[in-house]
C-alpha cells in the first residue's frame, strides 16, 4: 500500500527532540504558563493601591481553588458526555453519508452540513430553549437540568464533525480496497464493517482527538447559558471579592493553565498517533 | 436471482458477445466478442487505454457494460438481478495494485472471504489457506502484514486470496505492472504453475515474453476493438494488421 500522510492539524507542534521524555516536556510548558500567572498576580499585586488593606491575590486564588476546581471538573464531565453522545450519533450519521441510497445520503448530508455550519453557541442556545425542563415518557419523568441540555447542545456539532471525519476517512481509503472486497463477493455490509471501517479507525483517531480538545475549550460556552462550570464560578469569585479588576487577569490566567494542562497532553498524543499512523498505513 | 442455465464443460466457459461500454463520451469497448474454453490461457495485449482492463472487469461485473452479453458458466452477467455471489465465487481476480487488506495478515487476507462469504468452517479454511500460501512459496510469511512484504510477495498473497474461493476462472489485470523487474518473475512463475494445472486464466499483460510462453490464444486490442487474435506463435511471428505490427515492434 502506498503511504498516505495524515493531513496536518492545528495541533501539529514542532517534533520533540529525540530522547526527551514526554512528561518533562509537558511539565516544562505547564510550569512556564504557571510562572506567567504568578508573575501577573505579583505585578497586579504591586500595582494595586492600599497594599495593606487587601489580601494578596495568590491567597485569594488559593482560597477559591477547591470551588473553581469543582467547576473545572464539571467542564470535563460536560466534554466527556458531549463527546460520547456526539460520537455515537455522529457514527450513525456518518454511516448514512456512505449509504448507496441517494435519499439516505442526502438526508444525512443535509443534517451534517446544518449542524457543522452553525456556531456552537447558537446550537447551545437552540438546545437550551428548545428542550423542555423535563421529559415525560408515560409515567416516567426525566428532569432535564441545564447542564444536561448543555451536553446535548454541544453534542450536536460534535455529531456533525464526527460524521464528516468518518466520511473523509472512508473517502481516503483507496478504491482498490472496495474492488478487492467486491471481487471476493463480500456483501456491502461486510465490506464496510470488515474491510473499510477497521482501516478508517486509525485515520479517524487523530482528528477525533483534535475535535475533543476543541470541544473541551468550548465547554466554557455553557457559562453563558447559566451552567455552574468554571467560568460561571470565576465570575462569582470575582464578584465575591468585590469585583477587583486586578484579580481578573490572574484569575482567568489560572483557569487557562488548567485547560492547558488538560489539553496539551491530548495534543501531544494526537501528534504522536498521526506520525505513527502516517508511517504504518 | 438469475437462473443459471446448465453449463457443460464442452461449452465455452466465458462467452462475450459484442459488448459496448462508454465512460461519459468515451467509448472504451466498441463491440468485443470472444470465447474462452475451460482450461485455456488467454492473454489480452494492446496499448494502454485500449479497453483491456475494462474488458476483464466486465467479466466479474466490477464494471457494468452498456450493451452486449457476457456469459460465465451459464450465468448472464448483464442480468438485472445478477447473483453476484454465484458469479464471483467462480471468478477470481488479481489487481495491479494487489489491494490486500492492510489491517490483516497474509493468512487472514486469504481466510477472510471463505469464512465470511462462504461460511466455511475456520479450521478447514485455515488449513487450505496455509496450503495455498505454501503453494505460492510464502511459507513463513503467514503472519506478516502486507506492509511488511515486498510487492511480489503481496501479489502472491493476492493470488492465494483469490484461489481460496476455489474459482474456476482467474482474471489477472496487469498484475506485474507495479512490480520491480526482479520480482516480476516470481509472480509469473506462480501464474504459470496455475495455468499448467489447468486453471482457466485471462491475463491483461504487457509481458510479451510471458504471453508467448503461456498463452493458448492472444488477443490484440486497440481503441475498444479486437484488432487481431490467434495462437501466440502466429500472432507474434506474423502479425497481419499494421496496428499489431506497429505495437509489437515497439514493445518487443
mmCIF file of N, CA, C and O in Angstrom, chain B residues 143-232:
data_model
loop_
_atom_site.group_PDB
_atom_site.id
_atom_site.type_symbol
_atom_site.label_atom_id
_atom_site.label_comp_id
_atom_site.label_asym_id
_atom_site.label_seq_id
_atom_site.Cartn_x
_atom_site.Cartn_y
_atom_site.Cartn_z
ATOM 1 N N UNK B 143 2.091 -14.720 8.940
ATOM 2 C CA UNK B 143 1.669 -13.731 9.928
ATOM 3 C C UNK B 143 2.260 -12.351 9.672
ATOM 4 O O UNK B 143 2.232 -11.488 10.544
ATOM 5 N N UNK B 144 2.786 -12.152 8.462
ATOM 6 C CA UNK B 144 3.268 -10.818 8.093
ATOM 7 C C UNK B 144 2.097 -9.988 7.597
ATOM 8 O O UNK B 144 1.166 -10.511 6.997
ATOM 9 N N UNK B 145 2.190 -8.689 7.856
ATOM 10 C CA UNK B 145 1.191 -7.778 7.311
ATOM 11 C C UNK B 145 1.633 -7.343 5.913
ATOM 12 O O UNK B 145 2.826 -7.331 5.623
ATOM 13 N N UNK B 146 0.689 -6.967 5.061
ATOM 14 C CA UNK B 146 1.046 -6.557 3.701
ATOM 15 C C UNK B 146 2.165 -5.513 3.671
ATOM 16 O O UNK B 146 3.069 -5.603 2.849
ATOM 17 N N UNK B 147 2.096 -4.556 4.605
ATOM 18 C CA UNK B 147 3.106 -3.502 4.635
ATOM 19 C C UNK B 147 4.516 -4.012 4.904
ATOM 20 O O UNK B 147 5.489 -3.304 4.681
ATOM 21 N N UNK B 148 4.621 -5.241 5.401
ATOM 22 C CA UNK B 148 5.941 -5.794 5.718
ATOM 23 C C UNK B 148 6.474 -6.673 4.587
ATOM 24 O O UNK B 148 7.508 -7.312 4.739
ATOM 25 N N UNK B 149 5.715 -6.750 3.492
ATOM 26 C CA UNK B 149 6.130 -7.647 2.408
ATOM 27 C C UNK B 149 6.481 -6.856 1.148
ATOM 28 O O UNK B 149 6.021 -5.738 0.954
ATOM 29 N N UNK B 150 7.273 -7.481 0.289
ATOM 30 C CA UNK B 150 7.613 -6.843 -0.983
ATOM 31 C C UNK B 150 6.408 -6.912 -1.919
ATOM 32 O O UNK B 150 5.454 -7.650 -1.660
ATOM 33 N N UNK B 151 6.476 -6.138 -2.998
ATOM 34 C CA UNK B 151 5.375 -6.137 -3.958
ATOM 35 C C UNK B 151 5.095 -7.526 -4.509
ATOM 36 O O UNK B 151 3.939 -7.945 -4.600
ATOM 37 N N UNK B 152 6.160 -8.243 -4.851
ATOM 38 C CA UNK B 152 5.993 -9.582 -5.401
ATOM 39 C C UNK B 152 5.338 -10.528 -4.408
ATOM 40 O O UNK B 152 4.483 -11.342 -4.773
ATOM 41 N N UNK B 153 5.737 -10.393 -3.144
ATOM 42 C CA UNK B 153 5.134 -11.237 -2.109
ATOM 43 C C UNK B 153 3.667 -10.880 -1.922
ATOM 44 O O UNK B 153 2.812 -11.767 -1.816
ATOM 45 N N UNK B 154 3.384 -9.586 -1.894
ATOM 46 C CA UNK B 154 1.989 -9.162 -1.729
ATOM 47 C C UNK B 154 1.129 -9.683 -2.878
ATOM 48 O O UNK B 154 0.010 -10.141 -2.666
ATOM 49 N N UNK B 155 1.686 -9.614 -4.089
ATOM 50 C CA UNK B 155 0.898 -10.058 -5.234
ATOM 51 C C UNK B 155 0.623 -11.556 -5.155
ATOM 52 O O UNK B 155 -0.449 -12.020 -5.530
ATOM 53 N N UNK B 156 1.585 -12.309 -4.625
ATOM 54 C CA UNK B 156 1.341 -13.748 -4.491
ATOM 55 C C UNK B 156 0.317 -14.046 -3.399
ATOM 56 O O UNK B 156 -0.460 -14.987 -3.508
ATOM 57 N N UNK B 157 0.316 -13.227 -2.338
ATOM 58 C CA UNK B 157 -0.748 -13.380 -1.332
ATOM 59 C C UNK B 157 -2.097 -13.109 -1.997
ATOM 60 O O UNK B 157 -3.073 -13.829 -1.779
ATOM 61 N N UNK B 158 -2.140 -12.075 -2.840
ATOM 62 C CA UNK B 158 -3.387 -11.729 -3.525
ATOM 63 C C UNK B 158 -3.871 -12.888 -4.402
ATOM 64 O O UNK B 158 -5.072 -13.161 -4.478
ATOM 65 N N UNK B 159 -2.925 -13.573 -5.033
ATOM 66 C CA UNK B 159 -3.301 -14.733 -5.852
ATOM 67 C C UNK B 159 -3.857 -15.838 -4.957
ATOM 68 O O UNK B 159 -4.920 -16.409 -5.236
ATOM 69 N N UNK B 160 -3.169 -16.084 -3.839
ATOM 70 C CA UNK B 160 -3.643 -17.112 -2.901
ATOM 71 C C UNK B 160 -5.025 -16.745 -2.362
ATOM 72 O O UNK B 160 -5.898 -17.607 -2.205
ATOM 73 N N UNK B 161 -5.235 -15.453 -2.099
ATOM 74 C CA UNK B 161 -6.519 -14.991 -1.575
ATOM 75 C C UNK B 161 -7.648 -15.291 -2.561
ATOM 76 O O UNK B 161 -8.733 -15.732 -2.158
ATOM 77 N N UNK B 162 -7.387 -15.071 -3.853
ATOM 78 C CA UNK B 162 -8.405 -15.384 -4.853
ATOM 79 C C UNK B 162 -8.628 -16.879 -4.969
ATOM 80 O O UNK B 162 -9.762 -17.345 -5.107
ATOM 81 N N UNK B 163 -7.537 -17.639 -4.904
ATOM 82 C CA UNK B 163 -7.655 -19.094 -5.054
ATOM 83 C C UNK B 163 -8.413 -19.726 -3.893
ATOM 84 O O UNK B 163 -9.013 -20.793 -4.047
ATOM 85 N N UNK B 164 -8.410 -19.057 -2.751
ATOM 86 C CA UNK B 164 -9.077 -19.604 -1.575
ATOM 87 C C UNK B 164 -10.577 -19.768 -1.795
ATOM 88 O O UNK B 164 -11.235 -20.531 -1.100
ATOM 89 N N UNK B 165 -11.123 -19.031 -2.754
ATOM 90 C CA UNK B 165 -12.549 -19.150 -3.058
ATOM 91 C C UNK B 165 -12.810 -20.312 -4.019
ATOM 92 O O UNK B 165 -13.944 -20.510 -4.461
ATOM 93 N N UNK B 166 -11.766 -21.048 -4.372
ATOM 94 C CA UNK B 166 -11.866 -22.150 -5.332
ATOM 95 C C UNK B 166 -12.532 -21.746 -6.638
ATOM 96 O O UNK B 166 -13.517 -22.350 -7.068
ATOM 97 N N UNK B 167 -12.000 -20.720 -7.294
ATOM 98 C CA UNK B 167 -12.632 -20.258 -8.530
ATOM 99 C C UNK B 167 -12.355 -21.206 -9.695
ATOM 100 O O UNK B 167 -11.435 -22.019 -9.631
ATOM 101 N N UNK B 168 -13.171 -21.091 -10.740
ATOM 102 C CA UNK B 168 -12.939 -21.861 -11.963
ATOM 103 C C UNK B 168 -12.148 -21.036 -12.963
ATOM 104 O O UNK B 168 -11.568 -21.570 -13.894
ATOM 105 N N UNK B 169 -12.200 -19.714 -12.772
ATOM 106 C CA UNK B 169 -11.564 -18.794 -13.715
ATOM 107 C C UNK B 169 -10.773 -17.773 -12.911
ATOM 108 O O UNK B 169 -11.231 -17.320 -11.858
ATOM 109 N N UNK B 170 -9.586 -17.429 -13.408
ATOM 110 C CA UNK B 170 -8.812 -16.373 -12.745
ATOM 111 C C UNK B 170 -8.566 -15.239 -13.744
ATOM 112 O O UNK B 170 -8.158 -15.469 -14.874
ATOM 113 N N UNK B 171 -8.827 -14.010 -13.263
ATOM 114 C CA UNK B 171 -8.561 -12.825 -14.075
ATOM 115 C C UNK B 171 -7.336 -12.113 -13.502
ATOM 116 O O UNK B 171 -7.256 -11.896 -12.292
ATOM 117 N N UNK B 172 -6.396 -11.787 -14.354
ATOM 118 C CA UNK B 172 -5.198 -11.074 -13.899
ATOM 119 C C UNK B 172 -5.114 -9.745 -14.631
ATOM 120 O O UNK B 172 -4.922 -9.709 -15.838
ATOM 121 N N UNK B 173 -5.262 -8.651 -13.880
ATOM 122 C CA UNK B 173 -5.284 -7.329 -14.506
ATOM 123 C C UNK B 173 -3.928 -6.640 -14.341
ATOM 124 O O UNK B 173 -3.684 -5.973 -13.348
ATOM 125 N N UNK B 174 -3.068 -6.801 -15.313
ATOM 126 C CA UNK B 174 -1.731 -6.195 -15.303
ATOM 127 C C UNK B 174 -1.045 -6.408 -13.960
ATOM 128 O O UNK B 174 -0.533 -5.467 -13.343
ATOM 129 N N UNK B 175 -1.001 -7.639 -13.521
ATOM 130 C CA UNK B 175 -0.567 -7.920 -12.151
ATOM 131 C C UNK B 175 0.920 -7.703 -11.914
ATOM 132 O O UNK B 175 1.362 -7.658 -10.775
ATOM 133 N N UNK B 176 1.698 -7.576 -12.976
ATOM 134 C CA UNK B 176 3.129 -7.355 -12.756
ATOM 135 C C UNK B 176 3.535 -5.925 -13.078
ATOM 136 O O UNK B 176 4.698 -5.557 -12.958
ATOM 137 N N UNK B 177 2.557 -5.099 -13.462
ATOM 138 C CA UNK B 177 2.895 -3.747 -13.934
ATOM 139 C C UNK B 177 3.480 -2.869 -12.835
ATOM 140 O O UNK B 177 4.257 -1.958 -13.109
ATOM 141 N N UNK B 178 3.116 -3.134 -11.562
ATOM 142 C CA UNK B 178 3.600 -2.279 -10.479
ATOM 143 C C UNK B 178 4.830 -2.859 -9.788
ATOM 144 O O UNK B 178 5.284 -2.328 -8.779
ATOM 145 N N UNK B 179 5.337 -3.970 -10.319
ATOM 146 C CA UNK B 179 6.416 -4.674 -9.608
ATOM 147 C C UNK B 179 7.797 -4.292 -10.132
ATOM 148 O O UNK B 179 7.964 -3.883 -11.279
ATOM 149 N N UNK B 180 8.795 -4.477 -9.271
ATOM 150 C CA UNK B 180 10.191 -4.328 -9.702
ATOM 151 C C UNK B 180 10.493 -5.450 -10.684
ATOM 152 O O UNK B 180 9.975 -6.557 -10.536
ATOM 153 N N UNK B 181 11.367 -5.162 -11.657
ATOM 154 C CA UNK B 181 11.684 -6.199 -12.653
ATOM 155 C C UNK B 181 12.110 -7.530 -12.020
ATOM 156 O O UNK B 181 11.720 -8.593 -12.506
ATOM 157 N N UNK B 182 12.830 -7.470 -10.898
ATOM 158 C CA UNK B 182 13.329 -8.730 -10.342
ATOM 159 C C UNK B 182 12.254 -9.537 -9.626
ATOM 160 O O UNK B 182 12.426 -10.728 -9.407
ATOM 161 N N UNK B 183 11.142 -8.874 -9.262
ATOM 162 C CA UNK B 183 10.091 -9.633 -8.583
ATOM 163 C C UNK B 183 8.985 -10.057 -9.548
ATOM 164 O O UNK B 183 8.104 -10.824 -9.185
ATOM 165 N N UNK B 184 9.037 -9.532 -10.770
ATOM 166 C CA UNK B 184 8.031 -9.902 -11.767
ATOM 167 C C UNK B 184 8.047 -11.409 -11.960
ATOM 168 O O UNK B 184 7.010 -12.065 -11.999
ATOM 169 N N UNK B 185 9.260 -11.964 -12.008
ATOM 170 C CA UNK B 185 9.406 -13.364 -12.347
ATOM 171 C C UNK B 185 8.706 -14.285 -11.332
ATOM 172 O O UNK B 185 8.028 -15.233 -11.718
ATOM 173 N N UNK B 186 8.853 -13.953 -10.041
ATOM 174 C CA UNK B 186 8.274 -14.833 -9.025
ATOM 175 C C UNK B 186 6.752 -14.898 -9.134
ATOM 176 O O UNK B 186 6.141 -15.925 -8.843
ATOM 177 N N UNK B 187 6.141 -13.782 -9.582
ATOM 178 C CA UNK B 187 4.691 -13.776 -9.766
ATOM 179 C C UNK B 187 4.319 -14.556 -11.031
ATOM 180 O O UNK B 187 3.375 -15.355 -11.035
ATOM 181 N N UNK B 188 5.099 -14.356 -12.092
ATOM 182 C CA UNK B 188 4.816 -15.057 -13.346
ATOM 183 C C UNK B 188 4.951 -16.574 -13.172
ATOM 184 O O UNK B 188 4.157 -17.337 -13.727
ATOM 185 N N UNK B 189 5.943 -16.997 -12.387
ATOM 186 C CA UNK B 189 6.128 -18.434 -12.133
ATOM 187 C C UNK B 189 4.864 -19.009 -11.486
ATOM 188 O O UNK B 189 4.395 -20.088 -11.841
ATOM 189 N N UNK B 190 4.304 -18.234 -10.545
ATOM 190 C CA UNK B 190 3.087 -18.688 -9.865
ATOM 191 C C UNK B 190 1.915 -18.815 -10.841
ATOM 192 O O UNK B 190 1.164 -19.796 -10.805
ATOM 193 N N UNK B 191 1.789 -17.831 -11.716
ATOM 194 C CA UNK B 191 0.691 -17.876 -12.697
ATOM 195 C C UNK B 191 0.892 -19.044 -13.665
ATOM 196 O O UNK B 191 -0.044 -19.762 -14.003
ATOM 197 N N UNK B 192 2.139 -19.240 -14.080
ATOM 198 C CA UNK B 192 2.460 -20.343 -14.998
ATOM 199 C C UNK B 192 2.062 -21.686 -14.379
ATOM 200 O O UNK B 192 1.458 -22.536 -15.034
ATOM 201 N N UNK B 193 2.371 -21.788 -13.091
ATOM 202 C CA UNK B 193 2.052 -23.011 -12.358
ATOM 203 C C UNK B 193 0.541 -23.264 -12.367
ATOM 204 O O UNK B 193 0.080 -24.380 -12.610
ATOM 205 N N UNK B 194 -0.215 -22.191 -12.137
ATOM 206 C CA UNK B 194 -1.677 -22.287 -12.157
ATOM 207 C C UNK B 194 -2.172 -22.720 -13.536
ATOM 208 O O UNK B 194 -3.046 -23.592 -13.662
ATOM 209 N N UNK B 195 -1.593 -22.092 -14.571
ATOM 210 C CA UNK B 195 -2.002 -22.390 -15.947
ATOM 211 C C UNK B 195 -1.711 -23.853 -16.259
ATOM 212 O O UNK B 195 -2.539 -24.545 -16.866
ATOM 213 N N UNK B 196 -0.558 -24.323 -15.800
ATOM 214 C CA UNK B 196 -0.185 -25.716 -16.052
ATOM 215 C C UNK B 196 -1.133 -26.692 -15.373
ATOM 216 O O UNK B 196 -1.320 -27.816 -15.812
ATOM 217 N N UNK B 197 -1.722 -26.239 -14.249
ATOM 218 C CA UNK B 197 -2.652 -27.111 -13.526
ATOM 219 C C UNK B 197 -4.032 -27.129 -14.173
ATOM 220 O O UNK B 197 -4.941 -27.799 -13.675
ATOM 221 N N UNK B 198 -4.204 -26.323 -15.222
ATOM 222 C CA UNK B 198 -5.473 -26.373 -15.929
ATOM 223 C C UNK B 198 -6.459 -25.292 -15.544
ATOM 224 O O UNK B 198 -7.626 -25.328 -15.945
ATOM 225 N N UNK B 199 -6.008 -24.302 -14.762
ATOM 226 C CA UNK B 199 -6.892 -23.190 -14.416
ATOM 227 C C UNK B 199 -7.149 -22.335 -15.656
ATOM 228 O O UNK B 199 -6.229 -22.062 -16.425
ATOM 229 N N UNK B 200 -8.401 -21.950 -15.847
ATOM 230 C CA UNK B 200 -8.722 -21.026 -16.937
ATOM 231 C C UNK B 200 -8.229 -19.643 -16.523
ATOM 232 O O UNK B 200 -8.637 -19.143 -15.470
ATOM 233 N N UNK B 201 -7.353 -19.058 -17.307
ATOM 234 C CA UNK B 201 -6.780 -17.765 -16.924
ATOM 235 C C UNK B 201 -6.969 -16.751 -18.040
ATOM 236 O O UNK B 201 -6.783 -17.066 -19.217
ATOM 237 N N UNK B 202 -7.336 -15.534 -17.638
ATOM 238 C CA UNK B 202 -7.359 -14.431 -18.604
ATOM 239 C C UNK B 202 -6.432 -13.366 -18.065
ATOM 240 O O UNK B 202 -6.609 -12.882 -16.942
ATOM 241 N N UNK B 203 -5.425 -13.052 -18.851
ATOM 242 C CA UNK B 203 -4.435 -12.089 -18.385
ATOM 243 C C UNK B 203 -4.415 -10.863 -19.279
ATOM 244 O O UNK B 203 -4.345 -10.987 -20.501
ATOM 245 N N UNK B 204 -4.475 -9.700 -18.642
ATOM 246 C CA UNK B 204 -4.157 -8.467 -19.346
ATOM 247 C C UNK B 204 -2.712 -8.212 -18.990
ATOM 248 O O UNK B 204 -2.361 -8.164 -17.811
ATOM 249 N N UNK B 205 -1.855 -8.144 -19.970
ATOM 250 C CA UNK B 205 -0.434 -8.073 -19.619
ATOM 251 C C UNK B 205 0.386 -7.296 -20.631
ATOM 252 O O UNK B 205 0.002 -7.132 -21.791
ATOM 253 N N UNK B 206 1.505 -6.790 -20.146
ATOM 254 C CA UNK B 206 2.492 -6.165 -21.018
ATOM 255 C C UNK B 206 3.734 -7.040 -21.141
ATOM 256 O O UNK B 206 4.702 -6.667 -21.769
ATOM 257 N N UNK B 207 3.681 -8.212 -20.491
ATOM 258 C CA UNK B 207 4.819 -9.124 -20.531
ATOM 259 C C UNK B 207 4.697 -10.005 -21.777
ATOM 260 O O UNK B 207 4.115 -11.084 -21.739
ATOM 261 N N UNK B 208 5.244 -9.531 -22.889
ATOM 262 C CA UNK B 208 5.055 -10.241 -24.158
ATOM 263 C C UNK B 208 5.718 -11.616 -24.150
ATOM 264 O O UNK B 208 5.171 -12.589 -24.664
ATOM 265 N N UNK B 209 6.893 -11.678 -23.526
ATOM 266 C CA UNK B 209 7.594 -12.961 -23.470
ATOM 267 C C UNK B 209 6.749 -13.988 -22.739
ATOM 268 O O UNK B 209 6.630 -15.145 -23.168
ATOM 269 N N UNK B 210 6.127 -13.547 -21.654
ATOM 270 C CA UNK B 210 5.295 -14.442 -20.852
ATOM 271 C C UNK B 210 4.049 -14.853 -21.634
ATOM 272 O O UNK B 210 3.661 -16.028 -21.652
ATOM 273 N N UNK B 211 3.442 -13.875 -22.309
ATOM 274 C CA UNK B 211 2.252 -14.164 -23.112
ATOM 275 C C UNK B 211 2.591 -15.224 -24.171
ATOM 276 O O UNK B 211 1.823 -16.173 -24.383
ATOM 277 N N UNK B 212 3.731 -15.061 -24.783
ATOM 278 C CA UNK B 212 4.137 -16.007 -25.824
ATOM 279 C C UNK B 212 4.330 -17.402 -25.233
ATOM 280 O O UNK B 212 3.982 -18.408 -25.844
ATOM 281 N N UNK B 213 4.822 -17.433 -23.997
ATOM 282 C CA UNK B 213 5.156 -18.712 -23.373
ATOM 283 C C UNK B 213 3.916 -19.465 -22.858
ATOM 284 O O UNK B 213 3.793 -20.664 -23.057
ATOM 285 N N UNK B 214 3.001 -18.748 -22.179
ATOM 286 C CA UNK B 214 1.906 -19.466 -21.507
ATOM 287 C C UNK B 214 0.581 -19.441 -22.267
ATOM 288 O O UNK B 214 -0.261 -20.306 -22.046
ATOM 289 N N UNK B 215 0.365 -18.437 -23.126
ATOM 290 C CA UNK B 215 -0.973 -18.265 -23.683
ATOM 291 C C UNK B 215 -1.312 -19.352 -24.705
ATOM 292 O O UNK B 215 -0.456 -19.817 -25.447
ATOM 293 N N UNK B 216 -2.597 -19.750 -24.703
ATOM 294 C CA UNK B 216 -3.097 -20.598 -25.777
ATOM 295 C C UNK B 216 -3.578 -19.714 -26.919
ATOM 296 O O UNK B 216 -3.572 -20.119 -28.071
ATOM 297 N N UNK B 217 -4.020 -18.525 -26.539
ATOM 298 C CA UNK B 217 -4.594 -17.631 -27.523
ATOM 299 C C UNK B 217 -4.311 -16.198 -27.086
ATOM 300 O O UNK B 217 -4.423 -15.880 -25.907
ATOM 301 N N UNK B 218 -3.942 -15.349 -28.032
ATOM 302 C CA UNK B 218 -3.637 -13.962 -27.704
ATOM 303 C C UNK B 218 -4.566 -13.040 -28.485
ATOM 304 O O UNK B 218 -4.813 -13.269 -29.671
ATOM 305 N N UNK B 219 -5.091 -12.059 -27.777
ATOM 306 C CA UNK B 219 -5.925 -11.052 -28.430
ATOM 307 C C UNK B 219 -5.197 -9.725 -28.399
ATOM 308 O O UNK B 219 -4.704 -9.310 -27.351
ATOM 309 N N UNK B 220 -5.127 -9.056 -29.544
ATOM 310 C CA UNK B 220 -4.572 -7.709 -29.565
ATOM 311 C C UNK B 220 -5.725 -6.723 -29.709
ATOM 312 O O UNK B 220 -6.486 -6.783 -30.677
ATOM 313 N N UNK B 221 -5.864 -5.840 -28.720
ATOM 314 C CA UNK B 221 -6.960 -4.859 -28.769
ATOM 315 C C UNK B 221 -6.395 -3.465 -28.974
ATOM 316 O O UNK B 221 -5.295 -3.149 -28.523
ATOM 317 N N UNK B 222 -7.173 -2.659 -29.660
ATOM 318 C CA UNK B 222 -6.797 -1.254 -29.808
ATOM 319 C C UNK B 222 -8.077 -0.440 -29.947
ATOM 320 O O UNK B 222 -8.969 -0.800 -30.711
ATOM 321 N N UNK B 223 -8.171 0.627 -29.196
ATOM 322 C CA UNK B 223 -9.325 1.534 -29.221
ATOM 323 C C UNK B 223 -10.657 0.793 -29.155
ATOM 324 O O UNK B 223 -11.571 1.045 -29.926
ATOM 325 N N UNK B 224 -10.740 -0.159 -28.236
ATOM 326 C CA UNK B 224 -12.020 -0.776 -27.952
ATOM 327 C C UNK B 224 -12.454 -1.903 -28.857
ATOM 328 O O UNK B 224 -13.585 -2.382 -28.746
ATOM 329 N N UNK B 225 -11.611 -2.319 -29.766
ATOM 330 C CA UNK B 225 -11.964 -3.470 -30.599
ATOM 331 C C UNK B 225 -10.806 -4.472 -30.625
ATOM 332 O O UNK B 225 -9.657 -4.114 -30.359
ATOM 333 N N UNK B 226 -11.148 -5.728 -30.941
ATOM 334 C CA UNK B 226 -10.101 -6.716 -31.131
ATOM 335 C C UNK B 226 -9.601 -6.567 -32.567
ATOM 336 O O UNK B 226 -10.361 -6.732 -33.525
ATOM 337 N N UNK B 227 -8.346 -6.219 -32.679
ATOM 338 C CA UNK B 227 -7.774 -5.986 -33.998
ATOM 339 C C UNK B 227 -7.374 -7.317 -34.632
ATOM 340 O O UNK B 227 -7.576 -7.553 -35.815
ATOM 341 N N UNK B 228 -6.821 -8.167 -33.808
ATOM 342 C CA UNK B 228 -6.259 -9.402 -34.342
ATOM 343 C C UNK B 228 -6.134 -10.407 -33.209
ATOM 344 O O UNK B 228 -5.884 -10.030 -32.066
ATOM 345 N N UNK B 229 -6.340 -11.671 -33.497
ATOM 346 C CA UNK B 229 -6.109 -12.674 -32.461
ATOM 347 C C UNK B 229 -5.615 -13.955 -33.097
ATOM 348 O O UNK B 229 -5.773 -14.172 -34.311
ATOM 349 N N UNK B 230 -5.022 -14.789 -32.269
ATOM 350 C CA UNK B 230 -4.507 -16.045 -32.786
ATOM 351 C C UNK B 230 -3.590 -16.695 -31.783
ATOM 352 O O UNK B 230 -3.342 -16.132 -30.704
ATOM 353 N N UNK B 231 -3.088 -17.877 -32.088
ATOM 354 C CA UNK B 231 -2.116 -18.519 -31.196
ATOM 355 C C UNK B 231 -0.864 -17.650 -31.129
ATOM 356 O O UNK B 231 -0.535 -16.967 -32.119
ATOM 357 N N UNK B 232 -0.193 -17.607 -29.967
ATOM 358 C CA UNK B 232 0.915 -16.668 -29.797
ATOM 359 C C UNK B 232 2.005 -16.827 -30.857
ATOM 360 O O UNK B 232 2.527 -15.829 -31.356
#
